[in-house]
PDB file of C-alpha atoms in Angstrom:
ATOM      1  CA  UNK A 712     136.472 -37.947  -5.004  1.00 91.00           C
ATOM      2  CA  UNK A 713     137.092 -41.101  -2.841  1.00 91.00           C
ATOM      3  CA  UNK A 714     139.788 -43.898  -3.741  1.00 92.00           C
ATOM      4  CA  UNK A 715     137.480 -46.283  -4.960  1.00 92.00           C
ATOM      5  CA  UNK A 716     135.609 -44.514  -7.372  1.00 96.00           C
ATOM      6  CA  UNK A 717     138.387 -42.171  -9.119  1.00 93.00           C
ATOM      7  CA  UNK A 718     140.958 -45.676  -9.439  1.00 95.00           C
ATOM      8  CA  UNK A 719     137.939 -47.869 -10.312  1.00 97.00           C
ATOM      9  CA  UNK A 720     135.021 -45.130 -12.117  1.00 97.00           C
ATOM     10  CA  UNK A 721     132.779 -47.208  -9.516  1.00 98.00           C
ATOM     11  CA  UNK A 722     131.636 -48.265  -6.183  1.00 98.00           C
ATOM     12  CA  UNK A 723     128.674 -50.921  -5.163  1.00 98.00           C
ATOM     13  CA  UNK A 724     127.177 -49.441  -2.229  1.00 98.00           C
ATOM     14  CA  UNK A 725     124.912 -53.011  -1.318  1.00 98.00           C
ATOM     15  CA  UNK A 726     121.325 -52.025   0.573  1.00 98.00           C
ATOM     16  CA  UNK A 727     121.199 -48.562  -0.269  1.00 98.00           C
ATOM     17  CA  UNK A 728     117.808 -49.076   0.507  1.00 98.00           C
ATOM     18  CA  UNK A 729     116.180 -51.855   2.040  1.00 97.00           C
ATOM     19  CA  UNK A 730     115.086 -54.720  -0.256  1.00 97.00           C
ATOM     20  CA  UNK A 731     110.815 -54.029   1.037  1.00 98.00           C
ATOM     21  CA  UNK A 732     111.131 -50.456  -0.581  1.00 98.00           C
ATOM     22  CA  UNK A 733     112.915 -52.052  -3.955  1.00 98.00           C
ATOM     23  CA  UNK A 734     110.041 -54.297  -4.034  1.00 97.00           C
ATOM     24  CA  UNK A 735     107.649 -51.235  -3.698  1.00 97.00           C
ATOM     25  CA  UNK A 736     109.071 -49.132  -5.749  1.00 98.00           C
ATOM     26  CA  UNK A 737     109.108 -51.836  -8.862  1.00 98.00           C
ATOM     27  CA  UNK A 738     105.684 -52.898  -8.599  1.00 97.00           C
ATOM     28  CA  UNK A 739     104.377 -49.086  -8.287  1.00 97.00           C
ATOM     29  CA  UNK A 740     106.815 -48.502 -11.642  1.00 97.00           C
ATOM     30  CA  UNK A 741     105.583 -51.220 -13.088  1.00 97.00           C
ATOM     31  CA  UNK A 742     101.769 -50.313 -12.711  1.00 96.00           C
ATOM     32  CA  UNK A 743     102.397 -46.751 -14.016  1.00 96.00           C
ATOM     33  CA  UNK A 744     104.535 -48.013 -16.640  1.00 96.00           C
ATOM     34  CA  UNK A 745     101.267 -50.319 -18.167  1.00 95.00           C
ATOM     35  CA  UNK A 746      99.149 -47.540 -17.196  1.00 94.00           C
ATOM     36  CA  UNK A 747     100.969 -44.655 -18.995  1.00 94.00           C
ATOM     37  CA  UNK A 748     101.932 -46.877 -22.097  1.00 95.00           C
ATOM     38  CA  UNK A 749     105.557 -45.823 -21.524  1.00 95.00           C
ATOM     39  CA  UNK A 750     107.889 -46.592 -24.822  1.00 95.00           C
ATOM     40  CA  UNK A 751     111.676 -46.972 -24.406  1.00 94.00           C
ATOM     41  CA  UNK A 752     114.458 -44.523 -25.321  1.00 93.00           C
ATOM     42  CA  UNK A 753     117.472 -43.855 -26.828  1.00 91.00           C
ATOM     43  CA  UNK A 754     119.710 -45.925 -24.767  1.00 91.00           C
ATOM     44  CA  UNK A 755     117.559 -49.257 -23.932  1.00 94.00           C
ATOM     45  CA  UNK A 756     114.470 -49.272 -26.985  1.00 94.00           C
ATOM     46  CA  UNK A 757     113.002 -52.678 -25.336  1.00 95.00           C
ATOM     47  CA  UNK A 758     111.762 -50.927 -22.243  1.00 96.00           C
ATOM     48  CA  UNK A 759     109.395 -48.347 -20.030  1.00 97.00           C
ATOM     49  CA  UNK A 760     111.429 -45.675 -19.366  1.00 97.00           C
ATOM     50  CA  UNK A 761     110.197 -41.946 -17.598  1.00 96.00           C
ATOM     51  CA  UNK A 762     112.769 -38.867 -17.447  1.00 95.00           C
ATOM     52  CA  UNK A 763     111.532 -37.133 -14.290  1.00 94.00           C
ATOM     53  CA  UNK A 764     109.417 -39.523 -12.371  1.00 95.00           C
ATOM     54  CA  UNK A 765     108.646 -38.531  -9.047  1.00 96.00           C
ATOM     55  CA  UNK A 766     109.397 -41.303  -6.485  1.00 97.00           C
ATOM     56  CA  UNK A 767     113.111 -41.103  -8.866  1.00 97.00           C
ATOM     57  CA  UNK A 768     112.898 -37.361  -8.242  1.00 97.00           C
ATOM     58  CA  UNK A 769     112.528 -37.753  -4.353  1.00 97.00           C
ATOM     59  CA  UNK A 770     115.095 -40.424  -3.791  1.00 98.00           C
ATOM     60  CA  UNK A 771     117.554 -38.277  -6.079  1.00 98.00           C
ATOM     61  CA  UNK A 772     117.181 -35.025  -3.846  1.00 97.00           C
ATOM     62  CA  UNK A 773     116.297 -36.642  -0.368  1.00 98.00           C
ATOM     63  CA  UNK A 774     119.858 -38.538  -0.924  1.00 98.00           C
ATOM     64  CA  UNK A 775     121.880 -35.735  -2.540  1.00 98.00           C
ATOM     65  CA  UNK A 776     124.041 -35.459   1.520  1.00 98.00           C
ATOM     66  CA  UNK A 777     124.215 -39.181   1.730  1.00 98.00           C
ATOM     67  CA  UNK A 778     125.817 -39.465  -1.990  1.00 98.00           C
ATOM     68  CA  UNK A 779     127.987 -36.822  -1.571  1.00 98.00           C
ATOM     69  CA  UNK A 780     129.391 -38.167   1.322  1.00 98.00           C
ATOM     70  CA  UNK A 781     129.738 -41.369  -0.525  1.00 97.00           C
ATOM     71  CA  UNK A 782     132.053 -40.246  -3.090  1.00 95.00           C
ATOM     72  CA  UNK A 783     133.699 -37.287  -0.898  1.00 96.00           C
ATOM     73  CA  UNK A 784     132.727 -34.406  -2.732  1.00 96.00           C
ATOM     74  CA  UNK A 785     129.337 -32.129  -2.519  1.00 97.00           C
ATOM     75  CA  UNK A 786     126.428 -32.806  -5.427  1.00 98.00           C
ATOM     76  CA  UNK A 787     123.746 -30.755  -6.434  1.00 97.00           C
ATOM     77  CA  UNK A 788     121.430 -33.203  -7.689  1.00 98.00           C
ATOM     78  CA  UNK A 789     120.345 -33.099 -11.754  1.00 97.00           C
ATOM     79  CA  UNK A 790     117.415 -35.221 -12.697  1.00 96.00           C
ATOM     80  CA  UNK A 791     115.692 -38.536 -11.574  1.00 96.00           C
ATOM     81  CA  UNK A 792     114.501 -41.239 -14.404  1.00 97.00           C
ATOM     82  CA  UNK A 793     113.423 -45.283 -14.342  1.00 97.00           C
ATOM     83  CA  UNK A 794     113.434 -47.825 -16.425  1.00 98.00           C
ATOM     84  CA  UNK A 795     112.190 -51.246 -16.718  1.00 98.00           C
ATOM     85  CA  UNK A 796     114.088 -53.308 -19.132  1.00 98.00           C
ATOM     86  CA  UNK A 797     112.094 -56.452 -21.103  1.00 97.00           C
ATOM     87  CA  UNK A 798     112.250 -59.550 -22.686  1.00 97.00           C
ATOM     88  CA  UNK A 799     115.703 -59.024 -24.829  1.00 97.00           C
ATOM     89  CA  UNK A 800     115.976 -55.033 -23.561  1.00 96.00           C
ATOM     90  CA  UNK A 801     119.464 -53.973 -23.643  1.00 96.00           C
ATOM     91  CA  UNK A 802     121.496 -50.940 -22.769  1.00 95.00           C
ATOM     92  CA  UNK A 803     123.511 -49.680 -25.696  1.00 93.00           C
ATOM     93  CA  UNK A 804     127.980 -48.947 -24.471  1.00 95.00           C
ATOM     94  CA  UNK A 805     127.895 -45.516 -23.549  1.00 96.00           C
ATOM     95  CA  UNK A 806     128.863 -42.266 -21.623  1.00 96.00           C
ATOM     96  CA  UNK A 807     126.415 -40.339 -20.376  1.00 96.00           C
ATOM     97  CA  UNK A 808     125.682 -36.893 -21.034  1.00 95.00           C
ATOM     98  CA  UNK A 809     126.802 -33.603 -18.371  1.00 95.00           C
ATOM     99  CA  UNK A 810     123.994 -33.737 -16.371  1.00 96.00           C
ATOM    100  CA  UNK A 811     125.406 -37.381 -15.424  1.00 97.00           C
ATOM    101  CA  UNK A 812     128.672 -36.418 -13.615  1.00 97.00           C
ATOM    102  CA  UNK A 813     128.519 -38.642 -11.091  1.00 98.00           C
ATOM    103  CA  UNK A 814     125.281 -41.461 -11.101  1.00 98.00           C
ATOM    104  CA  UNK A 815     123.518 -43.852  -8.920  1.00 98.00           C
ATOM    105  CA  UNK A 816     121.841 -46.699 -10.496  1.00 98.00           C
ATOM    106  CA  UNK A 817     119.873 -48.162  -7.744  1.00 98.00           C
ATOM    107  CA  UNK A 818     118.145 -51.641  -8.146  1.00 98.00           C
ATOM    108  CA  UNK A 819     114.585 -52.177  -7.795  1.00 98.00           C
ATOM    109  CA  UNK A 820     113.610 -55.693  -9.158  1.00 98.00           C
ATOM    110  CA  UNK A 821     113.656 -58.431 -11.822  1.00 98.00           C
ATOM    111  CA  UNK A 822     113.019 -62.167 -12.354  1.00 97.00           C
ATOM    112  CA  UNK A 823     116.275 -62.928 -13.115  1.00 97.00           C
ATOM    113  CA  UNK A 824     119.461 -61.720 -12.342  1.00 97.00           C
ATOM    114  CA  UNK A 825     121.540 -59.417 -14.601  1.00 98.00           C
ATOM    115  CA  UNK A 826     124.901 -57.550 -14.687  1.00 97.00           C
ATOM    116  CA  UNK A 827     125.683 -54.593 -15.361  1.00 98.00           C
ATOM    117  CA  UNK A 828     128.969 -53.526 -17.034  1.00 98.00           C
ATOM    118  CA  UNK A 829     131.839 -50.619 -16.524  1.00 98.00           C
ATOM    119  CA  UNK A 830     134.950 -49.669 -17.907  1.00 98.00           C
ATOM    120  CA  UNK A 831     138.009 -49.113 -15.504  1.00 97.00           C
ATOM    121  CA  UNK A 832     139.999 -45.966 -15.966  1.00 96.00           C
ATOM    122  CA  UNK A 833     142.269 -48.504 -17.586  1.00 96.00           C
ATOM    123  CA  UNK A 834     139.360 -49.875 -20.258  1.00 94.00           C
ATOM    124  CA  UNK A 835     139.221 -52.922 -17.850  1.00 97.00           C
ATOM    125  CA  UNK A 836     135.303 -54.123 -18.434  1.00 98.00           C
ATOM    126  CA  UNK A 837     133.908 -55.524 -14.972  1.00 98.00           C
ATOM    127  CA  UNK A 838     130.852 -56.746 -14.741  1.00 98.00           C
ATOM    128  CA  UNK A 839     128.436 -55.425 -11.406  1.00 98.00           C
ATOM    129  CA  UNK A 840     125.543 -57.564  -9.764  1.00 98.00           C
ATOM    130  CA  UNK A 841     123.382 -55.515  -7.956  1.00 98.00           C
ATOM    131  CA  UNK A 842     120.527 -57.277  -5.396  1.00 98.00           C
ATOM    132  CA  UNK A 843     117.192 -55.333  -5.120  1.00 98.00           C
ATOM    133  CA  UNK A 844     117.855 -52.382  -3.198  1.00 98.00           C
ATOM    134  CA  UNK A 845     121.749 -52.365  -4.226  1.00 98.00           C
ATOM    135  CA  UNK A 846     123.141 -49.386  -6.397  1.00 98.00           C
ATOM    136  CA  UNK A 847     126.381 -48.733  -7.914  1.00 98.00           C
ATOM    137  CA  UNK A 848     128.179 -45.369  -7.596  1.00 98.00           C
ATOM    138  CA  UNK A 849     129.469 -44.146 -10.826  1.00 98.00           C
ATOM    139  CA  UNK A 850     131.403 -41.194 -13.101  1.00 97.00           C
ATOM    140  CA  UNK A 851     128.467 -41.162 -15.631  1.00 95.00           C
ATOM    141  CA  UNK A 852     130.329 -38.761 -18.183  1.00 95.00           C
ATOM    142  CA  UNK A 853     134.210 -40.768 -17.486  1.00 96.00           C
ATOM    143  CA  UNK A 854     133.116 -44.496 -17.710  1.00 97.00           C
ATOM    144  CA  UNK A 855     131.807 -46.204 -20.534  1.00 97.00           C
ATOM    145  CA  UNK A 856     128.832 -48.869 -19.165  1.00 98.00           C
ATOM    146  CA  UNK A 857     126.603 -51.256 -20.773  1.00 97.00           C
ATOM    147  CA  UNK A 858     124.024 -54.108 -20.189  1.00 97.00           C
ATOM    148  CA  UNK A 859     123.941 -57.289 -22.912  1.00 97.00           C
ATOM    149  CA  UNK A 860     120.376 -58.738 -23.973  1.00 97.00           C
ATOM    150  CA  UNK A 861     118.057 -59.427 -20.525  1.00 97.00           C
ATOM    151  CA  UNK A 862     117.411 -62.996 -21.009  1.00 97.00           C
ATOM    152  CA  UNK A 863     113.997 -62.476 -18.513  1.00 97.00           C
ATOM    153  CA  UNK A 864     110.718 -60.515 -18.544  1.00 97.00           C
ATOM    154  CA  UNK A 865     111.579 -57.439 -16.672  1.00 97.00           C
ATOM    155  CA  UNK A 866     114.329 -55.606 -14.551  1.00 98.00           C
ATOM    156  CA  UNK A 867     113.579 -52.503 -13.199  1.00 98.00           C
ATOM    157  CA  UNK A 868     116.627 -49.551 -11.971  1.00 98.00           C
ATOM    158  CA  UNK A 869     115.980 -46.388 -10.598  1.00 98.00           C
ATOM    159  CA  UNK A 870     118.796 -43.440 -11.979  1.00 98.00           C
ATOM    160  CA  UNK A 871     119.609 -40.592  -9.445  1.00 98.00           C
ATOM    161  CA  UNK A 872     121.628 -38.454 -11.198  1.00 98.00           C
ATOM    162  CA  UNK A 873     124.221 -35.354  -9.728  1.00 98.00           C
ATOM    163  CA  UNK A 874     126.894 -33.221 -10.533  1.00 97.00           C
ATOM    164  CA  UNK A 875     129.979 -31.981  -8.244  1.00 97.00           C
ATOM    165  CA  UNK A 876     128.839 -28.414  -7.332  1.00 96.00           C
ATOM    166  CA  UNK A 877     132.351 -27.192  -8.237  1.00 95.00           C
ATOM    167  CA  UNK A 878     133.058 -29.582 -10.774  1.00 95.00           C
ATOM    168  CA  UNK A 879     132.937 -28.873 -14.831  1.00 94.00           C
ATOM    169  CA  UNK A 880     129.717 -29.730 -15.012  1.00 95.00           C
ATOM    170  CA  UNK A 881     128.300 -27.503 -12.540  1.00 93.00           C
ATOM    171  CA  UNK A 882     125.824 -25.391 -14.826  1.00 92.00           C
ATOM    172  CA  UNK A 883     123.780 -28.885 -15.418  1.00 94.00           C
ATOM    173  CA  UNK A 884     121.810 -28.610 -11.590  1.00 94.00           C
ATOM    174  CA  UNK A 885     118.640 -29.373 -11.393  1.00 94.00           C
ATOM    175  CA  UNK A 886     119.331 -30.393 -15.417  1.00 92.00           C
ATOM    176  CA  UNK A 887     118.912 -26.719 -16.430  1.00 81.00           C
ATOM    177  CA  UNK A 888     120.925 -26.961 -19.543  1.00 69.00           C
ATOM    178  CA  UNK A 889     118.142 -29.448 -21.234  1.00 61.00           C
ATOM    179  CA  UNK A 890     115.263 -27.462 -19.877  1.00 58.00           C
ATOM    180  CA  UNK A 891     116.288 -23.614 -21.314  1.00 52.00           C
ATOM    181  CA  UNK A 892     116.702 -22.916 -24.200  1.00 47.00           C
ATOM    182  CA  UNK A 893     117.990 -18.832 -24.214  1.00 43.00           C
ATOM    183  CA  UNK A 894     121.266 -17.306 -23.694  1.00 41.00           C
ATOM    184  CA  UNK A 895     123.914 -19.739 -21.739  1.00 42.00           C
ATOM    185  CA  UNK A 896     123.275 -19.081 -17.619  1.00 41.00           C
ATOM    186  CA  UNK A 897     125.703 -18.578 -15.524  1.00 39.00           C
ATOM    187  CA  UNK A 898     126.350 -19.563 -11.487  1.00 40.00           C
ATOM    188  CA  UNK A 899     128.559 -17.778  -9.221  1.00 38.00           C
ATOM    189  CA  UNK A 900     130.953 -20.106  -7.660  1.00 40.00           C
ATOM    190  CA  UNK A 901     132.834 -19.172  -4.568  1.00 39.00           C
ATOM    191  CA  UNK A 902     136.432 -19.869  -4.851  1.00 40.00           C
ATOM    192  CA  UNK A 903     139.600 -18.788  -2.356  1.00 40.00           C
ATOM    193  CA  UNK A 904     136.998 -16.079  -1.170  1.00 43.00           C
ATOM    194  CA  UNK A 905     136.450 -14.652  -4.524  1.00 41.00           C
ATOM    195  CA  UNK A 906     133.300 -14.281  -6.468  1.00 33.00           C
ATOM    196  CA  UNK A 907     133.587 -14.492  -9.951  1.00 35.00           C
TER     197      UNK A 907
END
């Protein structure tokens, strides 16, 4: 894992994709969000939110080199989700579940701008700004993070998520844990030359 992220949990990586494709990617969100009637979840009730949606999908795989190289360890990549946040939407303090190891949360658009918050390995809260087409590199499962009330209409992220391929969170690729439901699988992992 690079400096930055395992002393600070974190790192802002600024036009991870160029501001014209943020634009595009909130307003086609945004029209599939009205279309579909999407409701909110757990995390951020006031919202449109859609586990698996496919442009999130794409960017999570077709980015799973560029990430890795990012924080300085190989990712298999886990699931893709978005979310547009209303009038008043909030996202509850929390850690994210296995399948989040390590997480980009990649800005689309908004009418107003908003912060989003992380805990330090230290419990220091520091609060993010992300531009359209910014993202912030983080340890999903390690750092507590949290958004206060949006005081505008919308704010839409994208969420590539990833695990280290020989990290302790391995078995969640390609989020297999919450799709099967049988026996526990296993993976081989290659280690000093041994399989086991």
């Amino acid at each position: 894992m690079n400096k930055q992220i395992s002393t600070c949990n974190y790192q802002i990586v600024r036009n991870f994709i160029d501001a014209d494709k943020a634009q595009s990617l909130n307003d086609e969100f945004l029209k599939f969000a009205k279309y579909y009637c999407l409701s909110g979840d757990l995390a951020s009730a006031n919202s449109w939110s859609q586990y698996q949606y496919l442009p999130a999908i794409e960017m999570c795989t077709h980015n799973t080199q560029r990430v890795s190289e990012l924080c300085g360890e190989s990712l298999l990549p886990t699931y893709g989700y978005a979310r547009t946040y209303k009038h008043l939407g909030e996202l509850t303090k929390h850690k994210d579940r296995p399948a989040c190891d390590v997480s980009i949360t990649l800005h689309l658009g908004g009418d107003q701008d908003w912060d989003i918050w992380i805990e330090t390995p230290e419990e220091e809260r520091v609060s993010v700004l992300l531009q359209p087409g910014d993202a912030m590199l983080y340890l999903g499962c390690v750092a507590a993070h949290w958004r206060t009330p949006y005081q505008g209409e919308y704010y839409t992220q994208m969420f590539l998520h990833y695990v280290r391929t020989y990290g302790p969170y391995a078995d969640y690729f390609f989020d297999n844990q919450a799709n099967f439901a049988g026996p526990k699988k296993y993976i081989y992992r290659y280690n000093s030359g041994d399989w086991k």
